[in-house]
Coordinates of C-alpha atoms in Angstrom, one line a residue:
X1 CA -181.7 -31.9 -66.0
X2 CA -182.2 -35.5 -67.2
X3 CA -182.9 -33.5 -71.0
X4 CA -179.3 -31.9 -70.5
X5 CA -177.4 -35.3 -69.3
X6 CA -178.6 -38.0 -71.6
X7 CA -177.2 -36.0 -74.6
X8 CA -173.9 -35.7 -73.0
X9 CA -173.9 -39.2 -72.1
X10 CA -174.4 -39.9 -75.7
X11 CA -171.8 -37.6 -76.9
X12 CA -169.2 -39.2 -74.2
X13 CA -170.4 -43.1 -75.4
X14 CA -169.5 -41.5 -79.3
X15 CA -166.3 -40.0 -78.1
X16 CA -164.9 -43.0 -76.1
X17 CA -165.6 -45.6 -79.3
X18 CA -164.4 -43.4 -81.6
X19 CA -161.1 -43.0 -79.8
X20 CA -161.1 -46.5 -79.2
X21 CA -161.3 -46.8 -82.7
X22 CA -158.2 -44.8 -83.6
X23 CA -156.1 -47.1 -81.4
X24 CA -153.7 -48.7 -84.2
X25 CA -153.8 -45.2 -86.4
X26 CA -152.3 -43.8 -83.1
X27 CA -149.5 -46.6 -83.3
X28 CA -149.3 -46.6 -86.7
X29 CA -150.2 -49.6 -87.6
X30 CA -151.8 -50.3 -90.3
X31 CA -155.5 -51.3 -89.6
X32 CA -159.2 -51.8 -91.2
X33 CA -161.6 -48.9 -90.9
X34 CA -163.7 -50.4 -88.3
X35 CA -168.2 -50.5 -88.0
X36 CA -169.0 -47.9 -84.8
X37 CA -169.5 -50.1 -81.7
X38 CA -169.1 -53.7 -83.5
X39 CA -165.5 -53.1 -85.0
X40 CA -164.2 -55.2 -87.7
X41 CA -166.1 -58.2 -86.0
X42 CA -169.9 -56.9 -87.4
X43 CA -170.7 -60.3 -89.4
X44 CA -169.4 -62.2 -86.3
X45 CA -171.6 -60.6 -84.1
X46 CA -174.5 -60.5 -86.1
X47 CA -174.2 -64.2 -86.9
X48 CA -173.7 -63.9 -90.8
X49 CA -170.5 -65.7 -91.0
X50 CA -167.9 -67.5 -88.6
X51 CA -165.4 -66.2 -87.1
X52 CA -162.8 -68.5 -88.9
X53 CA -163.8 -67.1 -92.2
X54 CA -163.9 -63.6 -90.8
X55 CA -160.1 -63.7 -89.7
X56 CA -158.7 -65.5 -92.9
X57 CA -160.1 -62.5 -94.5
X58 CA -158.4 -60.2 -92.2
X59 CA -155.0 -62.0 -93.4
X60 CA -155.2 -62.4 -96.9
X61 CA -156.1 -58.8 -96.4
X62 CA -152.7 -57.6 -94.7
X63 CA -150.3 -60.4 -96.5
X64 CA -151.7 -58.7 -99.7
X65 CA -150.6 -55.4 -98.3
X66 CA -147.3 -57.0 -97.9
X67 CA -147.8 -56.6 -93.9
X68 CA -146.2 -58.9 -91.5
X69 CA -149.0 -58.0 -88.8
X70 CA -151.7 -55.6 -88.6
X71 CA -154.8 -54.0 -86.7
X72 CA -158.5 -54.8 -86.2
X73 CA -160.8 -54.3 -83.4
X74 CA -163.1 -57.2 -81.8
X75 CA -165.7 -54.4 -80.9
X76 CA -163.8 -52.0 -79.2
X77 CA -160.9 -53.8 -77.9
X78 CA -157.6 -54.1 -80.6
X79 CA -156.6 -57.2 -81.5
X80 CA -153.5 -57.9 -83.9
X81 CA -153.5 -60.0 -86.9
X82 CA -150.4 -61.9 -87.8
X83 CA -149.2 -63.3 -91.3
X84 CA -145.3 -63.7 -90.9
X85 CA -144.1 -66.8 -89.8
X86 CA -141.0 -65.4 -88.1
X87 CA -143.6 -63.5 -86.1
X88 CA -145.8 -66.2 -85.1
X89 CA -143.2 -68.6 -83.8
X90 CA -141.8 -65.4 -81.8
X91 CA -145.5 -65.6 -80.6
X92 CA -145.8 -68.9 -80.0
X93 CA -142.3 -70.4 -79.0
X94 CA -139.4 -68.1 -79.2
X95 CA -140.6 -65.1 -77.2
X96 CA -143.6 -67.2 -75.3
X97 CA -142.9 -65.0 -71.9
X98 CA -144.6 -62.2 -73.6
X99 CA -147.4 -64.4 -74.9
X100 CA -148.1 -66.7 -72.0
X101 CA -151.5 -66.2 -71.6
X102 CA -155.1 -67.1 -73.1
X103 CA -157.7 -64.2 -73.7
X104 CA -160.3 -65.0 -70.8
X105 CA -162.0 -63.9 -67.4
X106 CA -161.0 -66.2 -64.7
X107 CA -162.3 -65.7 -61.4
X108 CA -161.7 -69.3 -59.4
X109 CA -163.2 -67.9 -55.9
X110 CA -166.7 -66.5 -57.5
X111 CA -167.0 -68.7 -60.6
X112 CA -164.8 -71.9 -59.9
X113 CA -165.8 -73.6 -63.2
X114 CA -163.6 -70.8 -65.0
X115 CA -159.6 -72.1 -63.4
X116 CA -159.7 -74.4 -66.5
X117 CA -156.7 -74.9 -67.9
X118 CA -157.7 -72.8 -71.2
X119 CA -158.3 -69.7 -68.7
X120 CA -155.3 -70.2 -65.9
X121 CA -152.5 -67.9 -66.6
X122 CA -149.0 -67.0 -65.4
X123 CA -147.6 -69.3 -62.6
X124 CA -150.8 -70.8 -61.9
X125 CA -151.1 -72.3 -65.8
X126 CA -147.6 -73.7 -65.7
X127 CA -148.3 -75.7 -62.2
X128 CA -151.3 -77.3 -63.6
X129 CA -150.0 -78.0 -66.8
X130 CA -147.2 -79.7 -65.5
X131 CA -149.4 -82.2 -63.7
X132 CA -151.8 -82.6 -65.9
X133 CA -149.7 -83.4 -68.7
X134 CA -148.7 -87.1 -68.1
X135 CA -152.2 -88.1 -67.9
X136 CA -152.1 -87.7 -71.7
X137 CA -148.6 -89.8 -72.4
X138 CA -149.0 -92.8 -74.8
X139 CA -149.8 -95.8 -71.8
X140 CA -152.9 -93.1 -70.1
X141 CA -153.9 -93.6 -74.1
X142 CA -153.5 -96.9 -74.1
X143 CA -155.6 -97.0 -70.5
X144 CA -158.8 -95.3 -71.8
X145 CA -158.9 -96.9 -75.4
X146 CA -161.1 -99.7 -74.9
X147 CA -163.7 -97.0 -73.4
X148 CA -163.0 -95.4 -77.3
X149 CA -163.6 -98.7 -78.8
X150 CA -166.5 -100.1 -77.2
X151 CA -168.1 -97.3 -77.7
X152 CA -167.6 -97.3 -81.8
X153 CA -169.2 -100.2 -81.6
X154 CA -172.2 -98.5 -80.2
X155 CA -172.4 -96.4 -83.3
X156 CA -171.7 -98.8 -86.0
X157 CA -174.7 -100.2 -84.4
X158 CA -176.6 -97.1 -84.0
X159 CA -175.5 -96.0 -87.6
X160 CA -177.2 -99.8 -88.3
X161 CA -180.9 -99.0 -86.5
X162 CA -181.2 -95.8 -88.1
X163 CA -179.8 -96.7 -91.9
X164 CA -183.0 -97.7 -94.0
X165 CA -183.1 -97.4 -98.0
X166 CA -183.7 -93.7 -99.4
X167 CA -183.0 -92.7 -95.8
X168 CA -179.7 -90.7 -95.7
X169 CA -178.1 -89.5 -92.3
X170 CA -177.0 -86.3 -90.6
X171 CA -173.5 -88.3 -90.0
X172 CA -172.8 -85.0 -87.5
X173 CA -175.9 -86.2 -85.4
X174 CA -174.6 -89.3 -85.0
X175 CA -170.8 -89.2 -84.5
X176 CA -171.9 -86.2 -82.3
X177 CA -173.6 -88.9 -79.5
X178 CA -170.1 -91.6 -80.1
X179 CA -168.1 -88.4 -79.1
X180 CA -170.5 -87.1 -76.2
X181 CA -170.3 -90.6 -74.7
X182 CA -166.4 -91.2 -74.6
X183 CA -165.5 -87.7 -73.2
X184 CA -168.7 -88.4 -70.7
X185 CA -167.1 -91.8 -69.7
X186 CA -163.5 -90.6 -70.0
X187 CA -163.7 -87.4 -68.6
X188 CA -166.4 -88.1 -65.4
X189 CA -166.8 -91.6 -65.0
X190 CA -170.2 -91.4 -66.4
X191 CA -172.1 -93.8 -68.7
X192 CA -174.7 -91.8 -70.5
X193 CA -174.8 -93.6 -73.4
X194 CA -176.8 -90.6 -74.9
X195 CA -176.8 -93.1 -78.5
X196 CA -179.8 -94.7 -76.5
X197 CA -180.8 -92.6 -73.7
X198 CA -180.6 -88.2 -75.0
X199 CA -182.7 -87.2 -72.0
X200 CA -180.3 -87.6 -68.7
X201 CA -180.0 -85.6 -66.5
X202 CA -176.4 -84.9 -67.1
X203 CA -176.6 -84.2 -71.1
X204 CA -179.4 -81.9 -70.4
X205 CA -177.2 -79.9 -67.8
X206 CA -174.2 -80.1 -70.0
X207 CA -176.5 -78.5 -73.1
X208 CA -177.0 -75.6 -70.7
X209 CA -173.9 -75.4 -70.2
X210 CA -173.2 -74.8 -74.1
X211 CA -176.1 -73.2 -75.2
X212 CA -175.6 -70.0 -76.4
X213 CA -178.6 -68.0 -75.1
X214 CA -178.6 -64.1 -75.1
X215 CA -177.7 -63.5 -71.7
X216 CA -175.1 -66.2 -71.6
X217 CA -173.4 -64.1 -75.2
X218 CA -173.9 -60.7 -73.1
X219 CA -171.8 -62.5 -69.8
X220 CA -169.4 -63.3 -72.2
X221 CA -169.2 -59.7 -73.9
X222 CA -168.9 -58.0 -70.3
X223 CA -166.1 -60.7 -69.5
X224 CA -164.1 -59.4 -72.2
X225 CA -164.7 -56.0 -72.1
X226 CA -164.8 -54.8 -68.9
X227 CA -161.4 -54.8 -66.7
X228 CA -160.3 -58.0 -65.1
X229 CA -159.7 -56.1 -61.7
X230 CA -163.4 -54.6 -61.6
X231 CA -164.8 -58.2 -62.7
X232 CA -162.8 -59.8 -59.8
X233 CA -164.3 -56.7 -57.2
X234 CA -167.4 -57.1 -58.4
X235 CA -167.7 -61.3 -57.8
X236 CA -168.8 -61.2 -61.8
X237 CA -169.5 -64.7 -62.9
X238 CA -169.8 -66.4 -66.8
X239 CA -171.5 -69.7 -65.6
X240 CA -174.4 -69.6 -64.2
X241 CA -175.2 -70.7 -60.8
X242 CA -177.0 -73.9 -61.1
X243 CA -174.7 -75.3 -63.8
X244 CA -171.8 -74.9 -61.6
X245 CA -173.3 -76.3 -58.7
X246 CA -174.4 -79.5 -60.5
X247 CA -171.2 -80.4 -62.2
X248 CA -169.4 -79.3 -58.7
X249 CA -172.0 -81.7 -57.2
X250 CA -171.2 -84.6 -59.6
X251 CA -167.3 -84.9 -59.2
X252 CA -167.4 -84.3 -55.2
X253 CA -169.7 -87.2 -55.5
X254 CA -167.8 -89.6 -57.4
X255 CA -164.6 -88.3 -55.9
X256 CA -165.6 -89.6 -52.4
X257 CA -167.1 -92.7 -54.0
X258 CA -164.3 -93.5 -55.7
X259 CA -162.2 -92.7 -52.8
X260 CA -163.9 -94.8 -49.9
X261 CA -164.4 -97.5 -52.0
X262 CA -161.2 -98.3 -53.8
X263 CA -162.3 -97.6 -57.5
X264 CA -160.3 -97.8 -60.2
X265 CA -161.5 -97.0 -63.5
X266 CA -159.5 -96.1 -66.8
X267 CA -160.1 -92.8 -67.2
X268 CA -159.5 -89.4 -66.6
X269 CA -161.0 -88.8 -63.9
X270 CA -159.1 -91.5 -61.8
X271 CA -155.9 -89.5 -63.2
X272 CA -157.5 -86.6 -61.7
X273 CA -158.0 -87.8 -58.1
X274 CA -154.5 -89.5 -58.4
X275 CA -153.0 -85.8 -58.5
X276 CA -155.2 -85.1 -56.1
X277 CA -153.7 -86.9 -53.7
X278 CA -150.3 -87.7 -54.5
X279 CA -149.2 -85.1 -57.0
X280 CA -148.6 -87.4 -59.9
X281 CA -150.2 -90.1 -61.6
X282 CA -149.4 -93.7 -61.7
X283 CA -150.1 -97.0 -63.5
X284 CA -151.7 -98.5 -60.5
X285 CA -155.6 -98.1 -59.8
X286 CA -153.9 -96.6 -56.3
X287 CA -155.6 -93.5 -55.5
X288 CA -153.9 -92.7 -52.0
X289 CA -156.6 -91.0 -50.5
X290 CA -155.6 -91.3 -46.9
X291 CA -152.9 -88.1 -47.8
X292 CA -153.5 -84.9 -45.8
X293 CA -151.8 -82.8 -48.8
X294 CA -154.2 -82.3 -51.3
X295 CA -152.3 -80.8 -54.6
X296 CA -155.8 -80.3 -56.5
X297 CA -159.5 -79.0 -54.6
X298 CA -162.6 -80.3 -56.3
X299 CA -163.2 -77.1 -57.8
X300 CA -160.0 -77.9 -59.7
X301 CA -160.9 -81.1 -60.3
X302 CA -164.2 -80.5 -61.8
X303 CA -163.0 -76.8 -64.0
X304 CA -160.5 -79.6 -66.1
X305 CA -163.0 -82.1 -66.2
X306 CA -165.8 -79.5 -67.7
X307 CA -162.8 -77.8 -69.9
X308 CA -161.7 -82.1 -71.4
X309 CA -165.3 -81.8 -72.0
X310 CA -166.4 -78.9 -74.1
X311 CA -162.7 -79.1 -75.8
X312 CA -163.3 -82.6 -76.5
X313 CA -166.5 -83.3 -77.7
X314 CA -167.7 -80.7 -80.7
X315 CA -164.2 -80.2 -81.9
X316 CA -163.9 -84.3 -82.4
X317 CA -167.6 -84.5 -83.8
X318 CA -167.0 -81.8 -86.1
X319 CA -163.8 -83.3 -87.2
X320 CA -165.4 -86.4 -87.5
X321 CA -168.0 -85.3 -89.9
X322 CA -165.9 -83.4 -92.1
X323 CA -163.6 -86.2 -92.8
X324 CA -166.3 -88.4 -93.4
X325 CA -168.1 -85.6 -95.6
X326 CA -164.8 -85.8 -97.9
X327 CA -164.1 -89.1 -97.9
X328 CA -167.8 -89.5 -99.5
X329 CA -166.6 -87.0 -102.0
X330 CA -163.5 -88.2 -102.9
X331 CA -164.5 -92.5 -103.4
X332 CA -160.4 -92.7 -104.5
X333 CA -159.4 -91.9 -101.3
X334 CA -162.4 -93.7 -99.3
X335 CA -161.3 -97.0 -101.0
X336 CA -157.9 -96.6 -100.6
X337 CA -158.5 -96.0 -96.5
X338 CA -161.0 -98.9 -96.5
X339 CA -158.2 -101.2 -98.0
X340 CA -155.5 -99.6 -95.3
X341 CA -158.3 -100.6 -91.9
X342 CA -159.1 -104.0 -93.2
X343 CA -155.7 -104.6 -93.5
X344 CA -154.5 -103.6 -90.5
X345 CA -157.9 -104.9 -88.3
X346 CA -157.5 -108.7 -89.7
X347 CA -153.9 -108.3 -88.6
X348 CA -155.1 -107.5 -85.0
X349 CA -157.6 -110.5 -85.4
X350 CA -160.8 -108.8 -86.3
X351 CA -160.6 -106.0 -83.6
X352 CA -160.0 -102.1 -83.8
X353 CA -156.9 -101.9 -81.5
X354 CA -154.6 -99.1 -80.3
X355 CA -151.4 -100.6 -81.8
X356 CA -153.8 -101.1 -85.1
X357 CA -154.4 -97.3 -85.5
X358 CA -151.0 -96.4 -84.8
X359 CA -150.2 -98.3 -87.9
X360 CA -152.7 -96.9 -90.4
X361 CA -150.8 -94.0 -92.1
X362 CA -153.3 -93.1 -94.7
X363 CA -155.9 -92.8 -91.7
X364 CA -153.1 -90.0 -90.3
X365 CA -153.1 -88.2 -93.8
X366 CA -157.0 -88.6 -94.2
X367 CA -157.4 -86.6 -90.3
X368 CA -154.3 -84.3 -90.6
X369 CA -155.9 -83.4 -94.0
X370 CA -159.2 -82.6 -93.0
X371 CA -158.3 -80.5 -89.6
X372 CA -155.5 -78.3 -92.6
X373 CA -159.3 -77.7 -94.5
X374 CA -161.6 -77.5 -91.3
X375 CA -159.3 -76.3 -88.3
X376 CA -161.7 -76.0 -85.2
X377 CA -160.4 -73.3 -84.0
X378 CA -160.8 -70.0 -85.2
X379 CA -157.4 -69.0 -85.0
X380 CA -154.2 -69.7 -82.1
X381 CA -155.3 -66.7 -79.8
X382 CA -152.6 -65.1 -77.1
X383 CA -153.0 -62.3 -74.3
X384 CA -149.8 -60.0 -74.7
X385 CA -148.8 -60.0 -70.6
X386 CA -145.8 -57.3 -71.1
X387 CA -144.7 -54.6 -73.3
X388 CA -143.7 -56.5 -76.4
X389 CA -141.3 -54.6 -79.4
X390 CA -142.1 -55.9 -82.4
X391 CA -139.0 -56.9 -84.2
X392 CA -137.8 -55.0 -87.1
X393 CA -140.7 -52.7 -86.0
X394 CA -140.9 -49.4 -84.2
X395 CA -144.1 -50.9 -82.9
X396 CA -144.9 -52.2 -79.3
X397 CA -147.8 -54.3 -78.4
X398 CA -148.7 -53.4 -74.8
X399 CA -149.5 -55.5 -72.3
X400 CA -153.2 -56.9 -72.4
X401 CA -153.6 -56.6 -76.2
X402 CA -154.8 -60.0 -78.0
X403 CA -152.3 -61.4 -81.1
X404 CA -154.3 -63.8 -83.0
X405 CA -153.0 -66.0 -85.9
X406 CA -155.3 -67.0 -88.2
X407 CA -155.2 -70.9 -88.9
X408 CA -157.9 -71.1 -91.5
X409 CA -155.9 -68.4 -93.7
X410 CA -152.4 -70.4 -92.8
X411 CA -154.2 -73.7 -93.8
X412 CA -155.5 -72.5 -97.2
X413 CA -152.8 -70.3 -97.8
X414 CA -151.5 -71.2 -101.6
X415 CA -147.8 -70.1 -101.0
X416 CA -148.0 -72.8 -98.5
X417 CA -150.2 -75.4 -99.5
X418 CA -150.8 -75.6 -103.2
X419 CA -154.5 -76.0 -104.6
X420 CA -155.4 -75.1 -101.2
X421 CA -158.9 -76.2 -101.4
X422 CA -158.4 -79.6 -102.8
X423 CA -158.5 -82.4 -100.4
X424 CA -155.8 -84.2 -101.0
X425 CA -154.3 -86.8 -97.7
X426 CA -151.1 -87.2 -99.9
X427 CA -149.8 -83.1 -98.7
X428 CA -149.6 -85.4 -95.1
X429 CA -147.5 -88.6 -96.5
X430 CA -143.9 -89.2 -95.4
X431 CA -142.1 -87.2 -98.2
X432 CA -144.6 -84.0 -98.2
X433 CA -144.8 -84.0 -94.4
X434 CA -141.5 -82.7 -93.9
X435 CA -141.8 -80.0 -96.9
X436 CA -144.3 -78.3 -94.8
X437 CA -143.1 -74.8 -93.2
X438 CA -143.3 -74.6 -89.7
X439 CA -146.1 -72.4 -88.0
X440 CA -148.1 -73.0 -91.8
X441 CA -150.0 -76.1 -90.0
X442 CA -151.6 -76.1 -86.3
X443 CA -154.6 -77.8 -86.1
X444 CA -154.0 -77.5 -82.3
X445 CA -151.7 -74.3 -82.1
X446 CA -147.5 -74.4 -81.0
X447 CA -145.8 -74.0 -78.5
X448 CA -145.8 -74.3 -74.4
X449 CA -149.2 -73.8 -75.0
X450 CA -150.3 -76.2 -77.5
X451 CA -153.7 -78.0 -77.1
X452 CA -152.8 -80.4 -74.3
X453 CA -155.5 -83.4 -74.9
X454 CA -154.4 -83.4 -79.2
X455 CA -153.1 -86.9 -79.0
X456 CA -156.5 -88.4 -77.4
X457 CA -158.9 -86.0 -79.9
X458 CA -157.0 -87.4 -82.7
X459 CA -157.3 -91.1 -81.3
X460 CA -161.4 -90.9 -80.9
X461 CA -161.7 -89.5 -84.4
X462 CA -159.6 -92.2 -86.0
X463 CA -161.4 -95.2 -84.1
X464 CA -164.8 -93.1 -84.6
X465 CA -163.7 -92.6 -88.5
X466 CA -162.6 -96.8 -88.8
X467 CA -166.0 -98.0 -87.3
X468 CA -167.3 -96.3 -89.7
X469 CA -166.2 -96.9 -93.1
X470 CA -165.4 -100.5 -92.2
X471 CA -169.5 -101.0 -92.5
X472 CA -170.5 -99.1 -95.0
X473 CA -169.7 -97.4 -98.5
X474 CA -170.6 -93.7 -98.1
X475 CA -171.8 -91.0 -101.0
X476 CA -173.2 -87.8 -100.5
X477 CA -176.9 -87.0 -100.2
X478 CA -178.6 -84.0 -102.4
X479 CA -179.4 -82.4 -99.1
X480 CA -176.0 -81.3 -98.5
X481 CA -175.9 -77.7 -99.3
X482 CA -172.7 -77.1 -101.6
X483 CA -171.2 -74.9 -101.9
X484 CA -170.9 -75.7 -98.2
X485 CA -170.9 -72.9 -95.7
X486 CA -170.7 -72.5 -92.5
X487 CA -172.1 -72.1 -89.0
X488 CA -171.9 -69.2 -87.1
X489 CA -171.6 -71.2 -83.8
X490 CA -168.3 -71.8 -81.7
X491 CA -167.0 -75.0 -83.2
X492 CA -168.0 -74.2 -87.0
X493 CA -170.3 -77.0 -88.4
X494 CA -172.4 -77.1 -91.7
X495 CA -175.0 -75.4 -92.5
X496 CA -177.9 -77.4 -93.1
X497 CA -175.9 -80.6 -91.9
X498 CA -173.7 -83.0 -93.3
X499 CA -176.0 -85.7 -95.2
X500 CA -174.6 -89.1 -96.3
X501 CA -176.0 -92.0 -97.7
X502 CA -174.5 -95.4 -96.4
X503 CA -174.1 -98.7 -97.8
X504 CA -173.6 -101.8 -95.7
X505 CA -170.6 -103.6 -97.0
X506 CA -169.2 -106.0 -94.1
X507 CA -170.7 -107.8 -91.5
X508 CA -167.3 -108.4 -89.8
X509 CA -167.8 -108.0 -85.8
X510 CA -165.8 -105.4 -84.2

């Protein structure tokens, strides 16, 4: 019998791809013949290139077609490609009720760390969005800078311990542990200071919590692929259990510290417990705790907290190093910044200061231009949540189908940005700024549903990137592989690192 069953299993496996497969010839949209099982996602999957680079060739592809929009298949599920303009800010802003949700299992009873923001959808999302977006206004800024600054201190002096002759750096290494330590601080209340200490207890739970073992990738594929309803029936969880309960442990902890004794500390997570109790944040270390109406559980707390996290930290590190990588490559531009900082820091009496950064408009160009080049993000992803026509189309993308916009093919696109692989900060100064076409440009997507913590990643960068090249004069090493590729991991980094050599030019105390 068994002899008889497996080769019909087989056959019905076959048969179920394969008309999974013909999904956008069944529409009529025009598609890319897909690889059986892995679909048009094969060098993806098998780690050969990232997934950034995958999708820009997917729209160069269809823009050379002349298509506003057009099929692929992320294994078996279809996923559309966009290259009009008019299409993406339908998308993103103008028809955002079809497009309100992120592709992602969510499941806040079985696996609580997944109600981040990033996963929430529909009515949930919008509720806490809507309290969680003062907590990034210009004075919360202005609250948790000094965290940012004390800690670029720490790796000006790190960068110091571990800068000897004929001894170049892996600058990603080190602006990794400044970035790990602020968002640590920031987002939990937690000094880690993983620049002297790597081995707590917390970094090492944290680097389970983003390490992308086998069975952690295979969670992640079932997530995706199986329905959300069964998921949900089944309890199905992505985190695994003892990484949830430690970082659920942590926050109830210094919730209830915080709360029975009074503490107020600049950061996030004090922003946090203030919605917690009260709904809304103030300016006031006052943290209400005697309420009975709690507007956020711990689970909540601690889901944003993990998501500020893991949004936070690689995409500012990688950032980070990829500025600094073209700055050693372009000296013209690396003088001309240097000139800008010390200007502006002897203004502000020796000190990086929040006003001080605000003023530096070449440091703006220098970051804007080096997230156009390296956008973390693969692409702005959205979950289609009802029937949507396209317009001027006979097509309609049906609900649960995933529109994704390419930004590294927007970003490098020549129509839209000349000599697209040229760093040049100038395409960011006050004349060009305005020339650029909307929806060509979003390092943290459009819309309702725009990155909500962009104003404090771009802060840590720019303090992290002033520490920096106020102390030393950077070139690049030999080890650097050009031309550069690369990583195949989630936040694309370089491929073999990013290796500078640094020369100590100011003893001025920051």
């Amino acid at each position: 019998m068994l002899m008889l069953i497996l080769p019909a299993l087989v056959a019905l496996i076959f048969s179920y791809i394969s008309w999974k497969h013909s999904y956008w010839s069944r529409k009529g949209v025009d598609s890319i013949e897909p690889d059986f099982f892995f679909g048009n996602t094969t060098a993806v999957i098998k780690r050969k290139e990232h997934r950034s680079v995958v999708f820009e060739k997917f729209y160069k592809y269809f823009k050379s077609r002349g298509q506003k929009f057009g099929g692929i298949y992320d294994l078996i599920s279809p996923v559309v490609v966009v290259t009009d303009l008019e299409l993406i800010k339908c998308v993103l802003q103008k028809d955002f009720s079809h497009f309100m949700n992120h592709f992602g299992y969510i499941n806040e009873e079985a696996d609580p760390v997944s109600g981040s923001l990033f996963n929430l959808k529909g009515g949930k999302w919008k509720n806490i969005r809507a309290k969680l977006t003062p907590t990034f206004t210009t004075g919360k800024m202005k609250m948790m800078f000094q965290t940012i600054a004390e800690y670029a201190t720490n790796l000006q002096e790190l960068l110091e311990e571990n800068n000897t002759p004929n001894n170049p750096v892996d600058i990603k290494k080190y602006v990794s542990m400044y970035n790990i330590d602020i968002i640590t601080s920031c987002a939990f209340g937690i000094e880690v200071n993983s620049m002297k200490d790597p081995d707590t207890e917390f970094l090492k739970y944290f680097e389970k919590l983003m390490e992308p073992s086998l069975t952690l990738i295979i969670r992640r594929f079932i997530s995706v692929t199986l329905p959300q309803w069964l998921l949900v029936k089944l309890k199905f969880r992505v985190t695994y259990k003892n990484i949830e309960q430690f970082f659920l442990k942590t926050v109830k902890e210094i919730v209830e510290y915080r709360e029975k004794n009074n503490v107020y500390r600049k950061d996030f997570m004090h922003l946090l417990i203030q919605i917690k109790n009260m709904g809304e944040t103030t300016d006031t270390g006052n943290l209400n705790s005697e309420s009975t109406i709690k507007h956020l559980s711990i689970n909540e707390i601690a889901a944003q907290a993990i998501t500020f996290y893991v949004a936070g930290y690689e995409t500012s590190s990688s950032t980070m190093a990829f500025g600094l990588m073209e700055l050693a490559l372009n000296i013209v531009c690396q003088e001309r910044l240097r000139e800008e900082i010390l200007s502006v820091v002897r203004k502000y009496n020796n000190k990086i200061t929040y006003d001080g950064i605000m003023e530096m408009e070449y440091l703006d160009m220098v970051v804007q231009e080096t997230m156009r080049l390296y956008p973390i993000a693969s692409g702005v992803s959205r979950v289609c949540n009802k029937p949507y026509p396209v317009p001027e189309s006979n097509v309609v993308i049906e609900t649960g189908t995933e529109v994704m916009i390419p930004l590294r093919g927007l970003h490098r696109d020549p129509e839209f940005f000349p000599d697209p692989d040229k760093f040049d900060p100038e395409r960011f100064n006050q004349e060009n700024k305005s020339r650029i076409r909307p929806y060509t440009y979003m390092p943290f997507g459009e819309g309702p549903r725009a990155c909500i913590g962009l104003r404090f990643g771009k802060l840590q960068v720019k303090v992290g990137i002033c520490a920096v090249i106020l102390k030393y004069k950077l070139a690049i090493n030999k080890k650097t592989q050009f031309p550069l590729k690369l990583s195949t991991s989630i936040i694309a980094g370089a491929v073999g690192g990013i290796w500078l050599d640094l020369e100590k030019i100011s003893d001025l105390d920051l």
